[in-house]
Amino acid sequence: MSDATLLQGVAAPLLLANLDTDQIMPKQFLRIIDKAGLAPGVLYDLRFHPDGSPRPDFILNQPAFSGSKFLLGGANFGCGSSREHAVWGLQQLGIEAIIAPSFGEIFFGNALNNRLLLIALEEEKIAVLLADMDDGNHQLTINLDAMTISSAQHSFPFTLGARHRQMIVEGLDMIGATMQLLPEIERFEASHNARTPWSKVLPAA
């Protein structure tokens, strides 16, 4: 088993149903021209007071959950607008996987296409994992070979499409996954140009 197929880390419970992308990444943090610098904006209104000071009762501000790699979320996690910044910000904050009963459809696609692992797990099983963490051990293990998520006491299977599993294990986004098909793309292009030479795009003069 390689390091790429075994993810381990602290899991923070964020059991808010219908947590939307506007809450995950508020609009004032979207005024950027690249992906950088989004981590401070993640869950800003939940993490910070209006004056910018941390809310000590928020889960990610508590010492036991500092540096969490996983989130245990509520139903319909990531619903709302299609902003991809929500995914980029979570990744920049150090989140590698989110476990929830269900996800917003657009967020689900954005996340997996950017290598943020989403695991759909029934509420009852999430409750078991949370109960296991009551002893102070907040670590979970995700095994992408066995396709299981485990606490110290319990292990549950999950499903993930083959393409998305490959992208996460090999560290590929959609562009990287497409570039793996470059020889086939070039063969198609050559064949197409041979059949329809009039449609060939010529290089700029």
PDB file of C-alpha atoms in Angstrom:
ATOM      1  CA  MET A   1       0.000   0.000   0.000  1.00  0.00           C
ATOM      2  CA  SER A   2       1.448   3.398  -0.997  1.00  0.00           C
ATOM      3  CA  ASP A   3       1.251   6.635   0.968  1.00  0.00           C
ATOM      4  CA  ALA A   4      -1.001   7.993  -1.775  1.00  0.00           C
ATOM      5  CA  THR A   5      -3.666   5.385  -1.041  1.00  0.00           C
ATOM      6  CA  LEU A   6      -3.625   5.773   2.754  1.00  0.00           C
ATOM      7  CA  LEU A   7      -4.856   9.045   4.230  1.00  0.00           C
ATOM      8  CA  GLN A   8      -4.670   9.575   7.987  1.00  0.00           C
ATOM      9  CA  GLY A   9      -5.461  12.588  10.111  1.00  0.00           C
ATOM     10  CA  VAL A  10      -7.659  14.406  12.591  1.00  0.00           C
ATOM     11  CA  ALA A  11     -11.352  14.614  11.693  1.00  0.00           C
ATOM     12  CA  ALA A  12     -13.349  17.622  12.854  1.00  0.00           C
ATOM     13  CA  PRO A  13     -17.140  17.342  13.224  1.00  0.00           C
ATOM     14  CA  LEU A  14     -18.964  20.088  11.358  1.00  0.00           C
ATOM     15  CA  LEU A  15     -22.458  18.627  11.421  1.00  0.00           C
ATOM     16  CA  LEU A  16     -24.352  21.468   9.781  1.00  0.00           C
ATOM     17  CA  ALA A  17     -27.030  20.409   7.308  1.00  0.00           C
ATOM     18  CA  ASN A  18     -27.204  22.424   4.080  1.00  0.00           C
ATOM     19  CA  LEU A  19     -23.869  24.154   4.632  1.00  0.00           C
ATOM     20  CA  ASP A  20     -23.683  26.078   1.370  1.00  0.00           C
ATOM     21  CA  THR A  21     -20.755  27.329  -0.670  1.00  0.00           C
ATOM     22  CA  ASP A  22     -21.564  30.947   0.231  1.00  0.00           C
ATOM     23  CA  GLN A  23     -20.831  30.031   3.851  1.00  0.00           C
ATOM     24  CA  ILE A  24     -17.807  27.925   2.959  1.00  0.00           C
ATOM     25  CA  MET A  25     -16.295  30.766   0.909  1.00  0.00           C
ATOM     26  CA  PRO A  26     -18.008  34.162   1.412  1.00  0.00           C
ATOM     27  CA  LYS A  27     -18.249  36.500  -1.575  1.00  0.00           C
ATOM     28  CA  GLN A  28     -15.729  39.072  -0.306  1.00  0.00           C
ATOM     29  CA  PHE A  29     -12.938  36.524  -0.768  1.00  0.00           C
ATOM     30  CA  LEU A  30     -13.679  35.942  -4.459  1.00  0.00           C
ATOM     31  CA  ARG A  31     -11.952  39.113  -5.684  1.00  0.00           C
ATOM     32  CA  ILE A  32      -8.823  37.347  -6.867  1.00  0.00           C
ATOM     33  CA  ILE A  33      -7.207  36.578 -10.213  1.00  0.00           C
ATOM     34  CA  ASP A  34      -5.769  33.190  -9.191  1.00  0.00           C
ATOM     35  CA  LYS A  35      -6.412  30.442  -6.643  1.00  0.00           C
ATOM     36  CA  ALA A  36      -3.966  31.642  -3.995  1.00  0.00           C
ATOM     37  CA  GLY A  37      -4.786  33.061  -0.578  1.00  0.00           C
ATOM     38  CA  LEU A  38      -8.223  31.560  -0.028  1.00  0.00           C
ATOM     39  CA  ALA A  39      -7.605  29.692   3.240  1.00  0.00           C
ATOM     40  CA  PRO A  40      -8.386  32.712   5.500  1.00  0.00           C
ATOM     41  CA  GLY A  41     -11.840  33.005   3.948  1.00  0.00           C
ATOM     42  CA  VAL A  42     -12.983  29.431   4.553  1.00  0.00           C
ATOM     43  CA  LEU A  43     -16.061  29.396   6.823  1.00  0.00           C
ATOM     44  CA  TYR A  44     -15.127  32.942   7.763  1.00  0.00           C
ATOM     45  CA  ASP A  45     -18.351  33.941   9.519  1.00  0.00           C
ATOM     46  CA  LEU A  46     -18.291  30.716  11.543  1.00  0.00           C
ATOM     47  CA  ARG A  47     -14.572  30.898  12.366  1.00  0.00           C
ATOM     48  CA  PHE A  48     -14.280  34.602  13.228  1.00  0.00           C
ATOM     49  CA  HIS A  49     -16.075  37.440  14.972  1.00  0.00           C
ATOM     50  CA  PRO A  50     -16.885  40.553  12.902  1.00  0.00           C
ATOM     51  CA  ASP A  51     -13.672  42.177  14.211  1.00  0.00           C
ATOM     52  CA  GLY A  52     -11.632  39.267  12.817  1.00  0.00           C
ATOM     53  CA  SER A  53     -10.836  37.594  16.142  1.00  0.00           C
ATOM     54  CA  PRO A  54     -11.307  33.790  16.268  1.00  0.00           C
ATOM     55  CA  ARG A  55     -14.491  32.356  17.729  1.00  0.00           C
ATOM     56  CA  PRO A  56     -13.119  30.002  20.439  1.00  0.00           C
ATOM     57  CA  ASP A  57     -16.204  27.774  20.348  1.00  0.00           C
ATOM     58  CA  PHE A  58     -15.868  26.992  16.636  1.00  0.00           C
ATOM     59  CA  ILE A  59     -14.558  23.467  16.110  1.00  0.00           C
ATOM     60  CA  LEU A  60     -11.587  24.315  13.877  1.00  0.00           C
ATOM     61  CA  ASN A  61     -10.388  26.936  16.373  1.00  0.00           C
ATOM     62  CA  GLN A  62     -10.139  24.392  19.180  1.00  0.00           C
ATOM     63  CA  PRO A  63      -6.656  22.984  19.895  1.00  0.00           C
ATOM     64  CA  ALA A  64      -7.761  19.352  19.573  1.00  0.00           C
ATOM     65  CA  PHE A  65      -8.828  19.979  15.978  1.00  0.00           C
ATOM     66  CA  SER A  66      -5.987  22.220  14.886  1.00  0.00           C
ATOM     67  CA  GLY A  67      -4.634  20.971  11.582  1.00  0.00           C
ATOM     68  CA  SER A  68      -7.644  18.762  10.833  1.00  0.00           C
ATOM     69  CA  LYS A  69      -7.350  16.926   7.529  1.00  0.00           C
ATOM     70  CA  PHE A  70     -10.921  15.625   7.421  1.00  0.00           C
ATOM     71  CA  LEU A  71     -14.365  17.105   8.035  1.00  0.00           C
ATOM     72  CA  LEU A  72     -17.388  15.118   9.180  1.00  0.00           C
ATOM     73  CA  GLY A  73     -20.255  17.086   7.687  1.00  0.00           C
ATOM     74  CA  GLY A  74     -24.032  17.198   7.645  1.00  0.00           C
ATOM     75  CA  ALA A  75     -26.450  16.347   4.849  1.00  0.00           C
ATOM     76  CA  ASN A  76     -26.311  18.309   1.586  1.00  0.00           C
ATOM     77  CA  PHE A  77     -22.809  19.608   2.310  1.00  0.00           C
ATOM     78  CA  GLY A  78     -21.727  22.204  -0.249  1.00  0.00           C
ATOM     79  CA  CYS A  79     -25.136  23.077  -1.659  1.00  0.00           C
ATOM     80  CA  GLY A  80     -25.794  26.473  -3.206  1.00  0.00           C
ATOM     81  CA  SER A  81     -23.770  28.377  -5.798  1.00  0.00           C
ATOM     82  CA  SER A  82     -21.205  26.815  -8.092  1.00  0.00           C
ATOM     83  CA  ARG A  83     -18.164  28.722  -6.807  1.00  0.00           C
ATOM     84  CA  GLU A  84     -15.113  26.512  -7.192  1.00  0.00           C
ATOM     85  CA  HIS A  85     -13.301  28.753  -4.707  1.00  0.00           C
ATOM     86  CA  ALA A  86     -15.014  26.805  -1.908  1.00  0.00           C
ATOM     87  CA  VAL A  87     -13.095  23.696  -2.918  1.00  0.00           C
ATOM     88  CA  TRP A  88      -9.793  25.514  -3.430  1.00  0.00           C
ATOM     89  CA  GLY A  89     -10.102  27.230  -0.051  1.00  0.00           C
ATOM     90  CA  LEU A  90     -10.813  24.003   1.824  1.00  0.00           C
ATOM     91  CA  GLN A  91      -7.758  22.420   0.234  1.00  0.00           C
ATOM     92  CA  GLN A  92      -5.576  25.413   1.104  1.00  0.00           C
ATOM     93  CA  LEU A  93      -6.803  25.111   4.692  1.00  0.00           C
ATOM     94  CA  GLY A  94      -5.421  21.556   4.706  1.00  0.00           C
ATOM     95  CA  ILE A  95      -8.652  19.595   4.239  1.00  0.00           C
ATOM     96  CA  GLU A  96      -8.056  16.394   2.259  1.00  0.00           C
ATOM     97  CA  ALA A  97     -11.447  14.684   2.600  1.00  0.00           C
ATOM     98  CA  ILE A  98     -15.023  15.418   3.643  1.00  0.00           C
ATOM     99  CA  ILE A  99     -17.331  12.708   4.946  1.00  0.00           C
ATOM    100  CA  ALA A 100     -21.045  13.504   4.878  1.00  0.00           C
ATOM    101  CA  PRO A 101     -24.392  11.801   4.193  1.00  0.00           C
ATOM    102  CA  SER A 102     -24.836  13.742   0.933  1.00  0.00           C
ATOM    103  CA  PHE A 103     -23.355  16.618  -1.047  1.00  0.00           C
ATOM    104  CA  GLY A 104     -24.506  19.430  -3.293  1.00  0.00           C
ATOM    105  CA  GLU A 105     -24.262  18.158  -6.858  1.00  0.00           C
ATOM    106  CA  ILE A 106     -22.099  20.933  -8.312  1.00  0.00           C
ATOM    107  CA  PHE A 107     -19.819  20.987  -5.256  1.00  0.00           C
ATOM    108  CA  PHE A 108     -19.426  17.215  -5.564  1.00  0.00           C
ATOM    109  CA  GLY A 109     -18.158  17.519  -9.130  1.00  0.00           C
ATOM    110  CA  ASN A 110     -15.937  20.512  -8.377  1.00  0.00           C
ATOM    111  CA  ALA A 111     -14.377  18.754  -5.398  1.00  0.00           C
ATOM    112  CA  LEU A 112     -13.534  15.474  -7.069  1.00  0.00           C
ATOM    113  CA  ASN A 113     -12.296  17.201 -10.219  1.00  0.00           C
ATOM    114  CA  ASN A 114      -9.840  19.130  -8.006  1.00  0.00           C
ATOM    115  CA  ARG A 115      -8.736  16.073  -5.995  1.00  0.00           C
ATOM    116  CA  LEU A 116     -10.705  16.878  -2.826  1.00  0.00           C
ATOM    117  CA  LEU A 117     -11.999  13.488  -1.693  1.00  0.00           C
ATOM    118  CA  LEU A 118     -15.697  13.326  -0.837  1.00  0.00           C
ATOM    119  CA  ILE A 119     -17.101  10.239   0.893  1.00  0.00           C
ATOM    120  CA  ALA A 120     -20.847   9.719   1.148  1.00  0.00           C
ATOM    121  CA  LEU A 121     -21.549   7.817   4.373  1.00  0.00           C
ATOM    122  CA  GLU A 122     -24.851   7.206   6.118  1.00  0.00           C
ATOM    123  CA  GLU A 123     -25.647   9.371   9.147  1.00  0.00           C
ATOM    124  CA  GLU A 124     -25.728   6.296  11.395  1.00  0.00           C
ATOM    125  CA  LYS A 125     -22.171   5.357  10.421  1.00  0.00           C
ATOM    126  CA  ILE A 126     -20.929   8.909  10.873  1.00  0.00           C
ATOM    127  CA  ALA A 127     -22.493   8.836  14.345  1.00  0.00           C
ATOM    128  CA  VAL A 128     -20.511   5.675  15.120  1.00  0.00           C
ATOM    129  CA  LEU A 129     -17.257   7.334  14.048  1.00  0.00           C
ATOM    130  CA  LEU A 130     -18.086  10.358  16.189  1.00  0.00           C
ATOM    131  CA  ALA A 131     -18.802   8.145  19.191  1.00  0.00           C
ATOM    132  CA  ASP A 132     -15.444   6.442  18.700  1.00  0.00           C
ATOM    133  CA  MET A 133     -13.775   9.855  18.859  1.00  0.00           C
ATOM    134  CA  ASP A 134     -15.240  10.599  22.298  1.00  0.00           C
ATOM    135  CA  ASP A 135     -12.185   9.026  23.946  1.00  0.00           C
ATOM    136  CA  GLY A 136     -10.025  11.862  22.633  1.00  0.00           C
ATOM    137  CA  ASN A 137      -8.656  10.006  19.615  1.00  0.00           C
ATOM    138  CA  HIS A 138      -9.869  12.111  16.687  1.00  0.00           C
ATOM    139  CA  GLN A 139      -7.884  10.248  14.047  1.00  0.00           C
ATOM    140  CA  LEU A 140      -9.478   8.559  11.053  1.00  0.00           C
ATOM    141  CA  THR A 141      -7.873   6.463   8.322  1.00  0.00           C
ATOM    142  CA  ILE A 142      -9.044   6.370   4.720  1.00  0.00           C
ATOM    143  CA  ASN A 143      -7.762   3.413   2.709  1.00  0.00           C
ATOM    144  CA  LEU A 144      -8.154   3.956  -1.036  1.00  0.00           C
ATOM    145  CA  ASP A 145      -6.993   0.402  -1.780  1.00  0.00           C
ATOM    146  CA  ALA A 146      -9.570  -1.286   0.445  1.00  0.00           C
ATOM    147  CA  MET A 147     -12.034   1.621  -0.014  1.00  0.00           C
ATOM    148  CA  THR A 148     -12.695   1.880   3.725  1.00  0.00           C
ATOM    149  CA  ILE A 149     -12.828   4.629   6.318  1.00  0.00           C
ATOM    150  CA  SER A 150     -11.843   3.608   9.837  1.00  0.00           C
ATOM    151  CA  SER A 151     -11.638   4.827  13.392  1.00  0.00           C
ATOM    152  CA  ALA A 152      -9.710   2.914  16.028  1.00  0.00           C
ATOM    153  CA  GLN A 153     -12.791   0.732  16.641  1.00  0.00           C
ATOM    154  CA  HIS A 154     -14.825   0.552  13.434  1.00  0.00           C
ATOM    155  CA  SER A 155     -14.374   0.399   9.676  1.00  0.00           C
ATOM    156  CA  PHE A 156     -16.919   1.159   6.961  1.00  0.00           C
ATOM    157  CA  PRO A 157     -16.745   0.673   3.185  1.00  0.00           C
ATOM    158  CA  PHE A 158     -17.426   3.487   0.752  1.00  0.00           C
ATOM    159  CA  THR A 159     -17.636   3.829  -3.009  1.00  0.00           C
ATOM    160  CA  LEU A 160     -15.748   6.108  -5.371  1.00  0.00           C
ATOM    161  CA  GLY A 161     -15.674   6.163  -9.157  1.00  0.00           C
ATOM    162  CA  ALA A 162     -12.570   4.648 -10.742  1.00  0.00           C
ATOM    163  CA  ARG A 163     -11.626   7.864 -12.556  1.00  0.00           C
ATOM    164  CA  HIS A 164     -11.862  10.018  -9.434  1.00  0.00           C
ATOM    165  CA  ARG A 165      -9.982   7.437  -7.377  1.00  0.00           C
ATOM    166  CA  GLN A 166      -7.172   7.475  -9.951  1.00  0.00           C
ATOM    167  CA  MET A 167      -7.072  11.275  -9.949  1.00  0.00           C
ATOM    168  CA  ILE A 168      -6.781  11.434  -6.156  1.00  0.00           C
ATOM    169  CA  VAL A 169      -4.184   8.660  -5.886  1.00  0.00           C
ATOM    170  CA  GLU A 170      -2.058  10.013  -8.746  1.00  0.00           C
ATOM    171  CA  GLY A 171      -2.475  13.682  -7.791  1.00  0.00           C
ATOM    172  CA  LEU A 172      -4.212  14.697 -11.015  1.00  0.00           C
ATOM    173  CA  ASP A 173      -6.736  17.431 -11.662  1.00  0.00           C
ATOM    174  CA  MET A 174      -8.924  17.398 -14.782  1.00  0.00           C
ATOM    175  CA  ILE A 175      -6.183  18.913 -16.930  1.00  0.00           C
ATOM    176  CA  GLY A 176      -3.638  16.388 -15.694  1.00  0.00           C
ATOM    177  CA  ALA A 177      -6.056  13.512 -16.279  1.00  0.00           C
ATOM    178  CA  THR A 178      -6.726  14.776 -19.813  1.00  0.00           C
ATOM    179  CA  MET A 179      -3.005  15.116 -20.556  1.00  0.00           C
ATOM    180  CA  GLN A 180      -2.573  11.410 -19.816  1.00  0.00           C
ATOM    181  CA  LEU A 181      -4.612  10.852 -22.976  1.00  0.00           C
ATOM    182  CA  LEU A 182      -2.380  13.113 -25.079  1.00  0.00           C
ATOM    183  CA  PRO A 183      -1.112  10.321 -27.416  1.00  0.00           C
ATOM    184  CA  GLU A 184      -4.704   9.323 -28.197  1.00  0.00           C
ATOM    185  CA  ILE A 185      -5.705  12.960 -28.685  1.00  0.00           C
ATOM    186  CA  GLU A 186      -2.805  13.504 -31.086  1.00  0.00           C
ATOM    187  CA  ARG A 187      -3.661  10.325 -33.038  1.00  0.00           C
ATOM    188  CA  PHE A 188      -7.265  11.496 -33.373  1.00  0.00           C
ATOM    189  CA  GLU A 189      -6.150  14.955 -34.473  1.00  0.00           C
ATOM    190  CA  ALA A 190      -3.846  13.518 -37.132  1.00  0.00           C
ATOM    191  CA  SER A 191      -6.579  11.176 -38.405  1.00  0.00           C
ATOM    192  CA  HIS A 192      -9.157  13.966 -38.439  1.00  0.00           C
ATOM    193  CA  ASN A 193      -6.837  16.321 -40.328  1.00  0.00           C
ATOM    194  CA  ALA A 194      -6.092  13.597 -42.880  1.00  0.00           C
ATOM    195  CA  ARG A 195      -9.813  13.017 -43.510  1.00  0.00           C
ATOM    196  CA  THR A 196     -10.779  16.697 -43.565  1.00  0.00           C
ATOM    197  CA  PRO A 197      -7.659  18.721 -44.439  1.00  0.00           C
ATOM    198  CA  TRP A 198      -9.763  21.827 -45.138  1.00  0.00           C
ATOM    199  CA  SER A 199     -10.708  22.018 -41.457  1.00  0.00           C
ATOM    200  CA  LYS A 200      -7.156  21.988 -40.132  1.00  0.00           C
ATOM    201  CA  VAL A 201      -6.360  24.967 -37.942  1.00  0.00           C
ATOM    202  CA  LEU A 202      -3.210  26.637 -39.261  1.00  0.00           C
ATOM    203  CA  PRO A 203      -0.676  28.251 -36.894  1.00  0.00           C
ATOM    204  CA  ALA A 204      -0.818  32.001 -36.631  1.00  0.00           C
ATOM    205  CA  ALA A 205       1.444  33.858 -39.016  1.00  0.00           C
TER     206      ALA A 205
END
